[in-house]
Tab-separated table of C-alpha atoms in Angstrom:
chain	number	residue	atom	x	y	z
A	286	MET	CA	-112.387	10.657	119.647
A	287	ASN	CA	-111.422	10.575	115.935
A	288	ARG	CA	-113.023	12.764	113.251
A	289	VAL	CA	-114.552	10.584	110.563
A	290	VAL	CA	-114.454	11.542	106.875
A	291	ILE	CA	-115.771	10.111	103.625
A	292	THR	CA	-113.123	9.641	100.942
A	293	GLY	CA	-114.923	7.587	98.354
A	294	LYS	CA	-118.352	6.996	96.915
A	295	GLY	CA	-119.893	4.595	94.378
A	296	VAL	CA	-123.377	3.699	93.314
A	297	TYR	CA	-125.223	1.323	90.976
A	298	SER	CA	-128.929	2.109	90.860
A	299	CYS	CA	-131.923	2.630	88.590
A	300	LEU	CA	-130.637	6.186	88.029
A	301	GLY	CA	-127.291	4.995	86.559
A	302	LYS	CA	-124.398	2.623	86.803
A	303	ASN	CA	-121.884	5.081	88.255
A	304	VAL	CA	-121.767	8.445	90.051
A	305	VAL	CA	-121.548	10.411	86.789
A	306	GLU	CA	-124.722	8.915	85.339
A	307	VAL	CA	-126.527	9.213	88.657
A	308	THR	CA	-125.542	12.866	89.140
A	309	GLU	CA	-127.006	13.705	85.725
A	310	ALA	CA	-130.268	11.940	86.537
A	311	LEU	CA	-130.552	13.635	89.956
A	312	LYS	CA	-130.032	17.088	88.382
A	313	ALA	CA	-132.481	16.379	85.596
A	314	GLY	CA	-135.116	14.925	87.885
A	315	ARG	CA	-135.190	11.737	85.814
A	316	SER	CA	-137.123	8.735	87.105
A	317	GLY	CA	-135.678	5.193	86.973
A	318	ILE	CA	-139.056	3.446	87.337
A	319	ILE	CA	-140.532	1.060	84.742
A	320	TYR	CA	-143.442	-1.332	84.359
A	321	ASP	CA	-142.416	-4.995	84.586
A	322	PRO	CA	-145.062	-7.251	82.951
A	323	ILE	CA	-143.562	-10.381	84.557
A	324	ARG	CA	-144.649	-9.125	87.998
A	325	LYS	CA	-148.209	-8.715	86.706
A	326	GLU	CA	-148.217	-12.313	85.397
A	327	MET	CA	-146.987	-13.447	88.834
A	328	GLY	CA	-149.957	-11.854	90.584
A	329	PHE	CA	-148.431	-8.593	91.838
A	330	ARG	CA	-150.863	-5.798	92.645
A	331	SER	CA	-148.275	-3.417	91.173
A	332	ALA	CA	-145.809	-4.154	88.362
A	333	LEU	CA	-143.809	-0.987	88.967
A	334	VAL	CA	-140.123	-1.353	89.832
A	335	GLY	CA	-136.726	0.325	89.441
A	336	ASN	CA	-134.947	-0.485	86.210
A	337	VAL	CA	-131.697	-2.118	87.361
A	338	GLU	CA	-129.649	-4.362	85.043
A	339	ILE	CA	-127.666	-7.237	86.489
A	340	PRO	CA	-123.995	-6.457	85.697
A	341	ASP	CA	-121.770	-8.892	83.776
A	342	LEU	CA	-118.803	-9.442	86.044
A	343	LYS	CA	-117.175	-12.247	84.063
A	344	LYS	CA	-114.098	-10.174	83.194
A	345	GLU	CA	-113.710	-8.710	86.655
A	346	VAL	CA	-114.479	-11.483	89.170
A	347	GLY	CA	-113.225	-15.062	88.953
A	348	ARG	CA	-115.571	-17.989	88.594
A	349	LYS	CA	-115.089	-19.264	92.176
A	350	ASP	CA	-116.035	-15.914	93.583
A	351	ARG	CA	-118.858	-15.235	91.130
A	352	LYS	CA	-120.782	-18.407	91.895
A	353	ALA	CA	-121.299	-17.263	95.485
A	354	MET	CA	-122.723	-13.915	94.460
A	355	PRO	CA	-126.431	-13.165	94.243
A	356	GLU	CA	-127.507	-10.064	92.319
A	357	GLN	CA	-127.218	-7.713	95.326
A	358	ALA	CA	-123.603	-8.749	95.879
A	359	MET	CA	-122.898	-7.991	92.205
A	360	TYR	CA	-124.432	-4.518	92.525
A	361	ALA	CA	-122.411	-3.952	95.722
A	362	PHE	CA	-119.220	-5.131	93.994
A	363	VAL	CA	-119.637	-2.533	91.262
A	364	SER	CA	-120.396	0.335	93.652
A	365	THR	CA	-117.539	-0.708	96.000
A	366	LYS	CA	-115.027	-0.892	93.225
A	367	GLU	CA	-116.084	2.570	92.124
A	368	ALA	CA	-115.841	3.886	95.671
A	369	LEU	CA	-112.389	2.388	96.279
A	370	THR	CA	-111.162	3.893	92.993
A	371	ASN	CA	-112.733	7.219	93.930
A	372	ALA	CA	-110.949	7.076	97.328
A	373	GLY	CA	-107.648	6.192	95.659
A	374	MET	CA	-107.502	3.111	97.957
A	375	SER	CA	-105.462	0.470	96.169
A	376	GLN	CA	-105.427	-3.286	96.742
A	377	ASP	CA	-101.873	-2.885	98.039
A	378	PHE	CA	-103.094	-0.497	100.718
A	379	ILE	CA	-105.918	-2.851	101.603
A	380	ASP	CA	-103.546	-5.794	101.862
A	381	GLN	CA	-101.323	-3.815	104.306
A	382	ASN	CA	-104.101	-2.460	106.517
A	383	GLU	CA	-107.036	-3.762	108.523
A	384	VAL	CA	-109.740	-2.318	106.305
A	385	GLY	CA	-113.260	-3.337	107.435
A	386	ILE	CA	-116.657	-3.736	105.825
A	387	LEU	CA	-120.212	-3.123	107.105
A	388	PHE	CA	-123.117	-3.469	104.727
A	389	GLY	CA	-126.837	-3.188	105.088
A	390	ASN	CA	-128.819	-6.121	103.674
A	391	ASP	CA	-131.997	-7.699	104.892
A	392	SER	CA	-132.981	-10.406	102.419
A	393	THR	CA	-131.793	-12.983	99.969
A	394	ALA	CA	-135.167	-14.177	98.774
A	395	GLY	CA	-134.115	-14.860	95.150
A	396	ALA	CA	-131.311	-17.253	96.150
A	397	VAL	CA	-133.341	-18.925	98.922
A	398	ILE	CA	-136.230	-19.707	96.598
A	399	GLU	CA	-133.934	-20.889	93.817
A	400	GLY	CA	-132.267	-23.318	96.173
A	401	VAL	CA	-135.579	-24.585	97.613
A	402	ASP	CA	-137.025	-25.015	94.141
A	403	LEU	CA	-133.964	-27.112	93.112
A	404	LEU	CA	-134.260	-29.255	96.267
A	405	ARG	CA	-137.948	-29.896	95.643
A	406	ALA	CA	-137.289	-30.789	91.938
A	407	LYS	CA	-134.174	-32.873	92.418
A	408	LYS	CA	-134.751	-34.323	95.885
A	409	ASP	CA	-130.969	-34.230	96.460
A	410	THR	CA	-129.261	-31.456	98.392
A	411	THR	CA	-125.971	-31.787	96.493
A	412	LEU	CA	-127.777	-30.880	93.285
A	413	ILE	CA	-128.532	-27.392	94.703
A	414	GLY	CA	-124.862	-26.659	93.845
A	415	SER	CA	-122.116	-25.109	95.890
A	416	GLY	CA	-122.892	-21.384	95.450
A	417	ASN	CA	-126.382	-21.287	96.823
A	418	ILE	CA	-125.511	-21.421	100.512
A	419	PHE	CA	-123.288	-18.372	100.197
A	420	GLN	CA	-125.920	-16.543	98.072
A	421	SER	CA	-128.709	-17.241	100.484
A	422	MET	CA	-127.236	-16.069	103.795
A	423	ASN	CA	-128.213	-12.563	104.851
A	424	SER	CA	-124.496	-11.654	105.157
A	425	THR	CA	-123.884	-12.600	101.519
A	426	VAL	CA	-122.739	-9.095	100.525
A	427	THR	CA	-120.126	-8.750	103.246
A	428	MET	CA	-118.968	-12.361	102.941
A	429	ASN	CA	-118.461	-11.968	99.188
A	430	LEU	CA	-116.846	-8.510	99.175
A	431	SER	CA	-114.565	-9.274	102.118
A	432	THR	CA	-113.253	-12.301	100.215
A	433	ILE	CA	-112.877	-10.582	96.838
A	434	PHE	CA	-111.173	-7.455	98.252
A	435	ARG	CA	-109.192	-9.466	100.850
A	436	LEU	CA	-110.381	-7.361	103.772
A	437	LYS	CA	-108.958	-7.871	107.242
A	438	GLY	CA	-110.958	-5.528	109.496
A	439	VAL	CA	-114.500	-5.605	110.883
A	440	ASN	CA	-116.737	-7.757	108.733
A	441	PHE	CA	-120.482	-8.155	109.267
A	442	THR	CA	-123.873	-7.289	107.880
A	443	ILE	CA	-126.468	-5.053	109.456
A	444	SER	CA	-130.126	-5.923	109.029
A	445	ALA	CA	-132.479	-3.173	109.999
A	446	ALA	CA	-135.183	-3.206	107.291
A	447	CYS	CA	-135.189	-0.055	105.220
A	448	ALA	CA	-132.752	1.645	107.531
A	449	SER	CA	-130.057	-1.047	107.057
A	450	GLY	CA	-127.874	0.957	104.696
A	451	SER	CA	-127.948	3.984	106.997
A	452	HIS	CA	-127.147	2.108	110.183
A	453	SER	CA	-124.222	0.454	108.427
A	454	ILE	CA	-122.671	3.846	107.827
A	455	GLY	CA	-123.564	4.944	111.337
A	456	MET	CA	-121.888	1.913	112.867
A	457	GLY	CA	-118.790	2.381	110.676
A	458	TYR	CA	-118.716	6.004	111.850
A	459	LEU	CA	-118.869	4.968	115.527
A	460	LEU	CA	-116.153	2.293	115.124
A	461	ILE	CA	-113.762	4.795	113.548
A	462	LYS	CA	-114.735	7.591	115.960
A	463	MET	CA	-113.896	5.276	118.885
A	464	GLY	CA	-110.543	4.311	117.388
A	465	LEU	CA	-111.438	0.665	116.767
A	466	GLN	CA	-111.051	0.872	112.987
A	467	LYS	CA	-109.211	3.264	110.691
A	468	GLN	CA	-110.942	2.509	107.396
A	469	VAL	CA	-114.345	0.881	106.867
A	470	ILE	CA	-116.139	0.233	103.579
A	471	CYS	CA	-119.815	0.930	104.336
A	472	GLY	CA	-122.846	0.546	102.148
A	473	GLY	CA	-126.120	-1.071	101.366
A	474	ALA	CA	-127.431	-3.497	98.749
A	475	GLN	CA	-130.865	-4.531	97.605
A	476	GLU	CA	-131.999	-7.414	95.429
A	477	ILE	CA	-134.699	-6.511	92.948
A	478	ASN	CA	-136.009	-9.869	91.699
A	479	PRO	CA	-139.755	-10.435	92.085
A	480	TYR	CA	-139.397	-12.946	94.911
A	481	ALA	CA	-137.841	-10.255	97.069
A	482	PHE	CA	-140.932	-8.094	96.807
A	483	GLY	CA	-143.952	-10.396	96.476
A	484	SER	CA	-145.056	-10.422	100.101
A	485	PHE	CA	-144.231	-6.679	100.411
A	486	ASP	CA	-146.569	-6.043	97.416
A	487	GLY	CA	-149.188	-8.228	99.099
A	488	ILE	CA	-149.668	-5.940	102.103
A	489	GLY	CA	-150.732	-3.132	99.836
A	490	THR	CA	-147.667	-0.975	100.297
A	491	PHE	CA	-146.839	-0.403	96.588
A	492	SER	CA	-148.245	2.286	94.292
A	493	THR	CA	-150.715	0.925	91.743
A	494	GLN	CA	-150.644	4.054	89.583
A	495	GLU	CA	-149.135	1.988	86.755
A	496	ASP	CA	-150.242	4.068	83.742
A	497	GLU	CA	-147.283	6.424	84.024
A	498	PRO	CA	-144.461	4.626	85.904
A	499	SER	CA	-142.276	7.742	86.198
A	500	LYS	CA	-145.027	9.557	88.034
A	501	ALA	CA	-146.022	6.807	90.451
A	502	SER	CA	-143.611	7.662	93.280
A	503	LYS	CA	-144.727	10.978	94.678
A	504	PRO	CA	-143.412	11.423	98.236
A	505	PHE	CA	-145.187	14.118	100.284
A	506	ASP	CA	-147.760	14.723	97.540
A	507	LYS	CA	-151.423	14.624	98.603
A	508	ASN	CA	-152.227	12.007	95.931
A	509	ARG	CA	-149.473	9.515	96.830
A	510	ASP	CA	-150.692	5.934	97.038
A	511	GLY	CA	-147.625	3.860	97.915
A	512	LEU	CA	-143.973	3.186	97.247
A	513	VAL	CA	-142.250	1.692	94.230
A	514	PRO	CA	-139.561	-0.937	94.994
A	515	SER	CA	-136.100	-0.664	93.601
A	516	GLY	CA	-132.577	-1.883	94.325
A	517	GLY	CA	-128.892	-1.868	93.528
A	518	GLY	CA	-125.724	-1.157	95.524
A	519	ALA	CA	-124.131	1.885	97.136
A	520	THR	CA	-120.834	2.341	98.924
A	521	VAL	CA	-118.929	4.966	100.867
A	522	ILE	CA	-115.365	4.733	102.147
A	523	LEU	CA	-115.093	5.990	105.707
A	524	GLU	CA	-111.747	6.820	107.285
A	525	SER	CA	-110.374	8.559	110.311
A	526	LEU	CA	-109.194	12.042	109.386
A	527	GLU	CA	-105.699	10.951	110.318
A	528	SER	CA	-105.825	8.024	107.899
A	529	ALA	CA	-107.229	10.129	105.060
A	530	GLN	CA	-104.621	12.800	105.534
A	531	ALA	CA	-101.788	10.269	105.810
A	532	ARG	CA	-102.932	8.810	102.481
A	533	GLY	CA	-103.292	12.210	100.917
A	534	ALA	CA	-106.873	11.334	100.099
A	535	ASN	CA	-109.454	13.767	98.725
A	536	ILE	CA	-112.013	14.337	101.475
A	537	LEU	CA	-115.566	14.449	100.206
A	538	ALA	CA	-117.278	15.257	103.513
A	539	GLU	CA	-117.155	14.661	107.246
A	540	ILE	CA	-119.726	12.627	109.138
A	541	VAL	CA	-120.595	14.632	112.225
A	542	GLY	CA	-123.695	12.916	113.560
A	543	TYR	CA	-125.513	9.601	113.744
A	544	GLY	CA	-128.827	9.346	115.593
A	545	PHE	CA	-130.761	6.164	116.128
A	546	SER	CA	-133.947	5.138	117.911
A	547	SER	CA	-136.680	2.575	118.053
A	548	ASN	CA	-140.358	3.479	118.076
A	549	GLY	CA	-141.368	0.557	120.311
A	550	GLU	CA	-144.871	0.473	118.769
A	551	HIS	CA	-146.406	-0.911	115.564
A	552	ILE	CA	-144.461	-3.277	113.298
A	553	SER	CA	-145.163	-1.365	110.070
A	554	ASN	CA	-146.599	2.032	111.019
A	555	PRO	CA	-143.997	4.657	111.952
A	556	THR	CA	-144.336	7.303	114.655
A	557	LYS	CA	-143.270	10.938	114.779
A	558	ASP	CA	-141.635	10.723	118.197
A	559	GLY	CA	-139.154	7.975	117.297
A	560	GLN	CA	-138.018	9.917	114.223
A	561	VAL	CA	-137.727	13.159	116.230
A	562	ARG	CA	-135.489	11.372	118.790
A	563	ALA	CA	-133.168	10.056	116.027
A	564	LEU	CA	-132.994	13.516	114.403
A	565	LYS	CA	-132.242	15.262	117.714
A	566	MET	CA	-129.623	12.702	118.721
A	567	ALA	CA	-127.717	13.199	115.435
A	568	LEU	CA	-127.929	16.992	115.695
A	569	GLU	CA	-126.712	16.904	119.281
A	570	MET	CA	-123.868	14.468	118.519
A	571	GLY	CA	-122.643	16.761	115.775
A	572	GLY	CA	-123.177	19.977	117.693
A	573	VAL	CA	-125.324	21.065	114.731
A	574	LYS	CA	-128.070	23.629	115.203
A	575	PRO	CA	-131.227	22.994	113.118
A	576	SER	CA	-130.753	26.416	111.506
A	577	GLU	CA	-127.328	25.263	110.153
A	578	VAL	CA	-128.842	22.428	108.102
A	579	ASP	CA	-129.044	23.312	104.388
A	580	TYR	CA	-130.932	20.238	103.148
A	581	VAL	CA	-132.780	17.216	104.492
A	582	ASN	CA	-132.815	14.123	102.291
A	583	ALA	CA	-136.059	12.613	103.589
A	584	HIS	CA	-136.850	8.964	103.981
A	585	ALA	CA	-140.320	9.658	102.556
A	586	THR	CA	-141.263	6.585	100.461
A	587	SER	CA	-144.560	7.842	99.040
A	588	THR	CA	-146.801	5.908	101.425
A	589	PRO	CA	-149.782	7.824	102.780
A	590	VAL	CA	-148.995	7.133	106.454
A	591	GLY	CA	-145.203	7.230	106.485
A	592	ASP	CA	-144.617	10.516	104.727
A	593	GLY	CA	-147.108	12.261	106.973
A	594	PHE	CA	-145.271	11.254	110.139
A	595	GLU	CA	-141.890	12.276	108.676
A	596	ALA	CA	-143.242	15.649	107.538
A	597	GLN	CA	-144.453	16.259	111.087
A	598	ALA	CA	-141.117	15.102	112.606
A	599	ILE	CA	-139.056	17.375	110.312
A	600	HIS	CA	-141.329	20.310	111.013
A	601	GLN	CA	-141.091	19.728	114.790
A	602	VAL	CA	-137.302	19.688	114.700
A	603	PHE	CA	-136.645	22.420	112.129
A	604	GLY	CA	-139.729	24.596	112.525
A	605	ASP	CA	-141.241	27.007	110.009
A	606	ASN	CA	-138.866	28.283	107.265
A	607	GLY	CA	-136.728	25.176	107.675
A	608	PRO	CA	-134.175	23.730	105.213
A	609	LEU	CA	-134.949	22.422	101.730
A	610	VAL	CA	-136.412	18.914	101.975
A	611	SER	CA	-136.699	16.394	99.170
A	612	SER	CA	-137.085	12.672	98.779
A	613	THR	CA	-134.953	11.195	96.015
A	614	LYS	CA	-137.249	8.183	96.172
A	615	SER	CA	-139.500	10.221	93.904
A	616	MET	CA	-136.972	9.281	91.165
A	617	THR	CA	-135.404	6.068	92.455
A	618	GLY	CA	-138.365	4.408	94.108
A	619	HIS	CA	-137.603	2.835	97.491
A	620	GLU	CA	-134.194	1.180	97.457
A	621	CYS	CA	-135.075	-0.497	100.741
A	622	TRP	CA	-132.027	-2.143	102.456
A	623	MET	CA	-129.713	-0.028	100.292
A	624	ALA	CA	-131.626	3.247	100.578
A	625	GLY	CA	-129.754	4.766	103.554
A	626	SER	CA	-126.444	4.269	101.759
A	627	SER	CA	-127.529	5.253	98.262
A	628	GLU	CA	-129.205	8.361	99.585
A	629	LEU	CA	-126.058	9.383	101.412
A	630	VAL	CA	-124.186	8.974	98.114
A	631	TYR	CA	-126.889	11.173	96.433
A	632	CYS	CA	-126.301	13.745	99.170
A	633	LEU	CA	-122.543	13.667	98.556
A	634	LEU	CA	-123.165	14.227	94.841
A	635	MET	CA	-125.409	17.205	95.610
A	636	MET	CA	-122.830	18.639	98.050
A	637	GLU	CA	-120.039	18.195	95.490
A	638	ASN	CA	-122.006	19.695	92.623
A	639	GLY	CA	-123.941	22.421	94.517
A	640	PHE	CA	-127.530	21.479	93.970
A	641	VAL	CA	-130.554	19.968	95.690
A	642	ALA	CA	-132.186	17.126	93.765
A	643	PRO	CA	-135.878	17.635	93.188
A	644	ASN	CA	-138.777	15.841	94.779
A	645	ILE	CA	-140.382	15.106	91.433
A	646	ASN	CA	-144.124	14.507	91.216
A	647	PHE	CA	-144.705	16.757	94.210
A	648	ASN	CA	-147.586	18.838	92.864
A	649	GLU	CA	-150.050	19.232	95.715
A	650	PRO	CA	-149.012	19.257	99.389
A	651	ASP	CA	-151.057	17.682	102.169
A	652	GLU	CA	-151.748	19.201	105.568
A	653	HIS	CA	-148.267	18.217	106.857
A	654	SER	CA	-146.027	18.599	103.812
A	655	VAL	CA	-147.347	22.105	103.222
A	656	LYS	CA	-145.262	23.170	106.210
A	657	LEU	CA	-141.987	21.994	104.576
A	658	ASN	CA	-139.840	23.589	101.909
A	659	ILE	CA	-140.025	20.927	99.177
A	660	PRO	CA	-138.718	21.760	95.673
A	661	ASN	CA	-140.084	19.794	92.750
A	662	LYS	CA	-137.314	21.104	90.451
A	663	ALA	CA	-133.554	20.993	91.094
A	664	VAL	CA	-132.268	23.965	93.039
A	665	ASP	CA	-128.719	25.287	92.676
A	666	LYS	CA	-127.403	25.791	96.178
A	667	GLU	CA	-124.160	25.444	98.067
A	668	LEU	CA	-124.666	22.727	100.656
A	669	ASN	CA	-122.502	22.698	103.766
A	670	THR	CA	-124.607	20.548	106.099
A	671	ILE	CA	-126.960	17.767	105.061
A	672	VAL	CA	-129.246	15.493	107.097
A	673	SER	CA	-130.260	12.069	105.735
A	674	ASN	CA	-133.164	10.154	107.278
A	675	SER	CA	-133.859	6.456	107.041
A	676	PHE	CA	-136.610	4.497	108.787
A	677	GLY	CA	-137.703	0.861	108.700
A	678	PHE	CA	-140.250	-1.761	109.719
A	679	GLY	CA	-140.102	-2.546	113.399
A	680	GLY	CA	-139.731	1.134	114.108
A	681	THR	CA	-135.994	1.405	113.503
A	682	ASN	CA	-134.804	4.970	112.786
A	683	SER	CA	-131.476	6.321	111.621
A	684	THR	CA	-130.301	9.854	110.880
A	685	LEU	CA	-126.923	10.720	109.441
A	686	ILE	CA	-125.409	14.243	109.196
A	687	ILE	CA	-122.602	15.110	106.810
A	688	ARG	CA	-120.695	18.382	106.551
A	689	LYS	CA	-118.385	19.856	103.991
A	690	PHE	CA	-114.891	19.224	105.349
A	691	ALA	CA	-113.070	22.085	106.981
A	692	GLN	CA	-109.835	21.901	108.944
B	53	MET	CA	-129.725	-42.485	81.490
B	54	ILE	CA	-128.085	-41.332	78.266
B	55	ILE	CA	-125.918	-43.824	76.273
B	56	MET	CA	-122.823	-42.253	74.720
B	57	ASP	CA	-119.528	-43.376	73.186
B	58	LYS	CA	-116.234	-42.035	74.681
B	59	ALA	CA	-115.760	-39.410	71.971
B	60	GLN	CA	-119.148	-37.946	72.688
B	61	ILE	CA	-118.400	-37.993	76.432
B	62	ILE	CA	-115.077	-36.193	75.919
B	63	GLU	CA	-116.712	-33.579	73.761
B	64	LYS	CA	-119.517	-32.975	76.262
B	65	VAL	CA	-117.235	-32.937	79.327
B	66	ASN	CA	-114.756	-30.527	77.706
B	67	GLU	CA	-117.658	-28.310	76.672
B	68	PHE	CA	-119.000	-27.931	80.189
B	69	LEU	CA	-115.571	-27.572	81.740
B	70	MET	CA	-114.834	-24.688	79.348
B	71	GLU	CA	-118.265	-23.130	79.828
B	72	GLU	CA	-118.882	-23.633	83.574
B	73	PHE	CA	-115.366	-23.912	84.899
B	74	GLU	CA	-113.943	-21.437	82.406
B	75	ALA	CA	-111.104	-23.866	81.594
B	76	ASP	CA	-108.773	-23.102	78.653
B	77	ALA	CA	-108.994	-25.746	75.919
B	78	ALA	CA	-105.195	-25.984	76.055
B	79	ASP	CA	-105.288	-27.055	79.770
B	80	ILE	CA	-107.626	-29.979	79.075
B	81	VAL	CA	-105.171	-32.736	78.187
B	82	ALA	CA	-106.200	-36.330	78.670
B	83	ASP	CA	-103.311	-37.397	80.900
B	84	ALA	CA	-102.999	-34.064	82.787
B	85	ASP	CA	-103.959	-33.870	86.473
B	86	MET	CA	-107.499	-32.541	86.379
B	87	HIS	CA	-107.454	-31.157	89.910
B	88	GLU	CA	-104.350	-29.100	89.278
B	89	ALA	CA	-105.327	-27.985	85.793
B	90	LEU	CA	-108.707	-26.698	86.982
B	91	ASP	CA	-107.563	-25.645	90.476
B	92	LEU	CA	-110.398	-27.630	91.954
B	93	ASP	CA	-111.444	-27.179	95.612
B	94	SER	CA	-114.030	-29.078	97.635
B	95	LEU	CA	-116.889	-26.801	96.451
B	96	ASP	CA	-116.003	-27.427	92.836
B	97	TYR	CA	-116.660	-31.146	93.268
B	98	VAL	CA	-120.196	-30.343	94.348
B	99	ASP	CA	-120.634	-28.404	91.119
B	100	LEU	CA	-119.179	-31.296	89.124
B	101	VAL	CA	-121.846	-33.560	90.617
B	102	VAL	CA	-124.524	-31.067	89.430
B	103	LEU	CA	-122.996	-30.877	85.958
B	104	ILE	CA	-122.863	-34.673	85.650
B	105	ASP	CA	-126.529	-34.848	86.645
B	106	GLU	CA	-127.478	-32.171	84.129
B	107	ASN	CA	-125.353	-33.502	81.241
B	108	PHE	CA	-125.364	-37.298	81.736
B	109	GLY	CA	-128.458	-37.892	83.851
B	110	PHE	CA	-126.994	-39.925	86.671
B	111	LYS	CA	-126.335	-39.103	90.308
B	112	THR	CA	-122.876	-39.319	91.830
B	113	THR	CA	-121.202	-37.959	94.960
B	114	SER	CA	-118.136	-35.812	95.475
B	115	GLU	CA	-116.477	-38.839	97.141
B	116	ASP	CA	-116.436	-40.588	93.724
B	117	PHE	CA	-113.777	-38.064	92.636
B	118	GLN	CA	-111.275	-39.523	95.109
B	119	THR	CA	-110.306	-42.163	92.534
B	120	ILE	CA	-110.055	-39.695	89.637
B	121	THR	CA	-106.771	-37.960	88.906
B	122	THR	CA	-106.488	-37.247	85.189
B	123	PHE	CA	-109.037	-35.964	82.720
B	124	ASP	CA	-108.998	-39.422	81.122
B	125	ASP	CA	-109.886	-40.938	84.516
B	126	PHE	CA	-112.860	-38.574	84.541
B	127	TYR	CA	-113.951	-39.511	80.998
B	128	ASN	CA	-113.595	-43.211	81.885
B	129	PHE	CA	-115.585	-42.804	85.092
B	130	ILE	CA	-118.448	-41.288	83.126
B	131	ALA	CA	-118.088	-43.920	80.388
B	132	SER	CA	-118.464	-46.622	83.023
B	133	LYS	CA	-121.882	-45.151	83.878
B	134	VAL	CA	-123.218	-44.165	80.505
B	135	GLY	CA	-120.987	-45.916	77.927
């Protein structure tokens, strides 16, 4: 079995357009949430959303490639370019090796609705244009990036609701561990247009505390009332240790565990037991004792039901006096399909810079979160072992564990 | 349907080719091979059908482009519909 390391990271989110900006925001506990009046006009219960600007790629990506890219593919392009640069992985290297790609994505609502609207208006399928089919398939991110970066390894998209971005890294880890791939670009992407979130808003999942957008997302707090949707792109470059060392790459961390499970119960309500099984599987795979974990980046989205189950699961696995726990969703909102990847990038930034990002807006614990060690201000701390949780609709659970690299 | 003379057609076509197809003005020469100059593939013809509908208000098909080689052929094809 191969050891699997991370040699590059990139992110484009409501906290910033690159890892430098995002690191500053994480340290400062700065929220990326805004009020979007357009959503209110459309009939949303909540107009809160992450502030993510669509990048202008005209100078970087040719017209033929650009027309096939919906917003989430653009975000993923930016984060992937940053990650490849960070990894020192050149196009020449990619051209000479079978570099793969696995990305988490679970919707293309904006492109689908745009195409259907055109069809209804024009009553002629040709007048939808040539780019829409490629924008509206769920695999749009991997199909676009594999073409632009001329990738020749594994190439598919993983759809697992809000755990998509985590499972994509987990699957890349397994492929490299088993010797089936040497380098895989892994990540997650999330569209942020209103169409992507209308029905999600409709089931009452979003926070309606609109008066102070930066204070709406409050994972684990007793007064939380729902999540705030956000989006963007996040990428990590995974390699076998042998590949990274042969390239002379800077190793950011080692992935030592990936746990997964399914609750087998309700479509939207999580369970403690499924999460505990994913956590224990990851710890066991990595030979990591709970007491060795320095920090847990929680999935906690700020929903009343979800955060309670996760707090119980973390407490069951780590016990009293467990590791520091925070949910970066307090600042980013819920980055949904991208969240598992962006949060692993946030963990890498914390590991690299020696701090734990705060769980902002955590002012009053509830009966379950009171048992966890949750900081609401950044904490300076050397982090050797980090756990990252991601859970999704349908009861899909994913836990990743990264460790500071040591020979 | 919009009625236009050939000069107006040329101006409008060149405008959308530069804007939407990011063509250099220097590459748009009346007797040059349009397919080569713009590096057109099968998907681009679909987008030309969309642009013709948006700019000249008539429907065409990508098969119509089989008889078009030069930019001038393209201008004349549009003139035959809207001239």
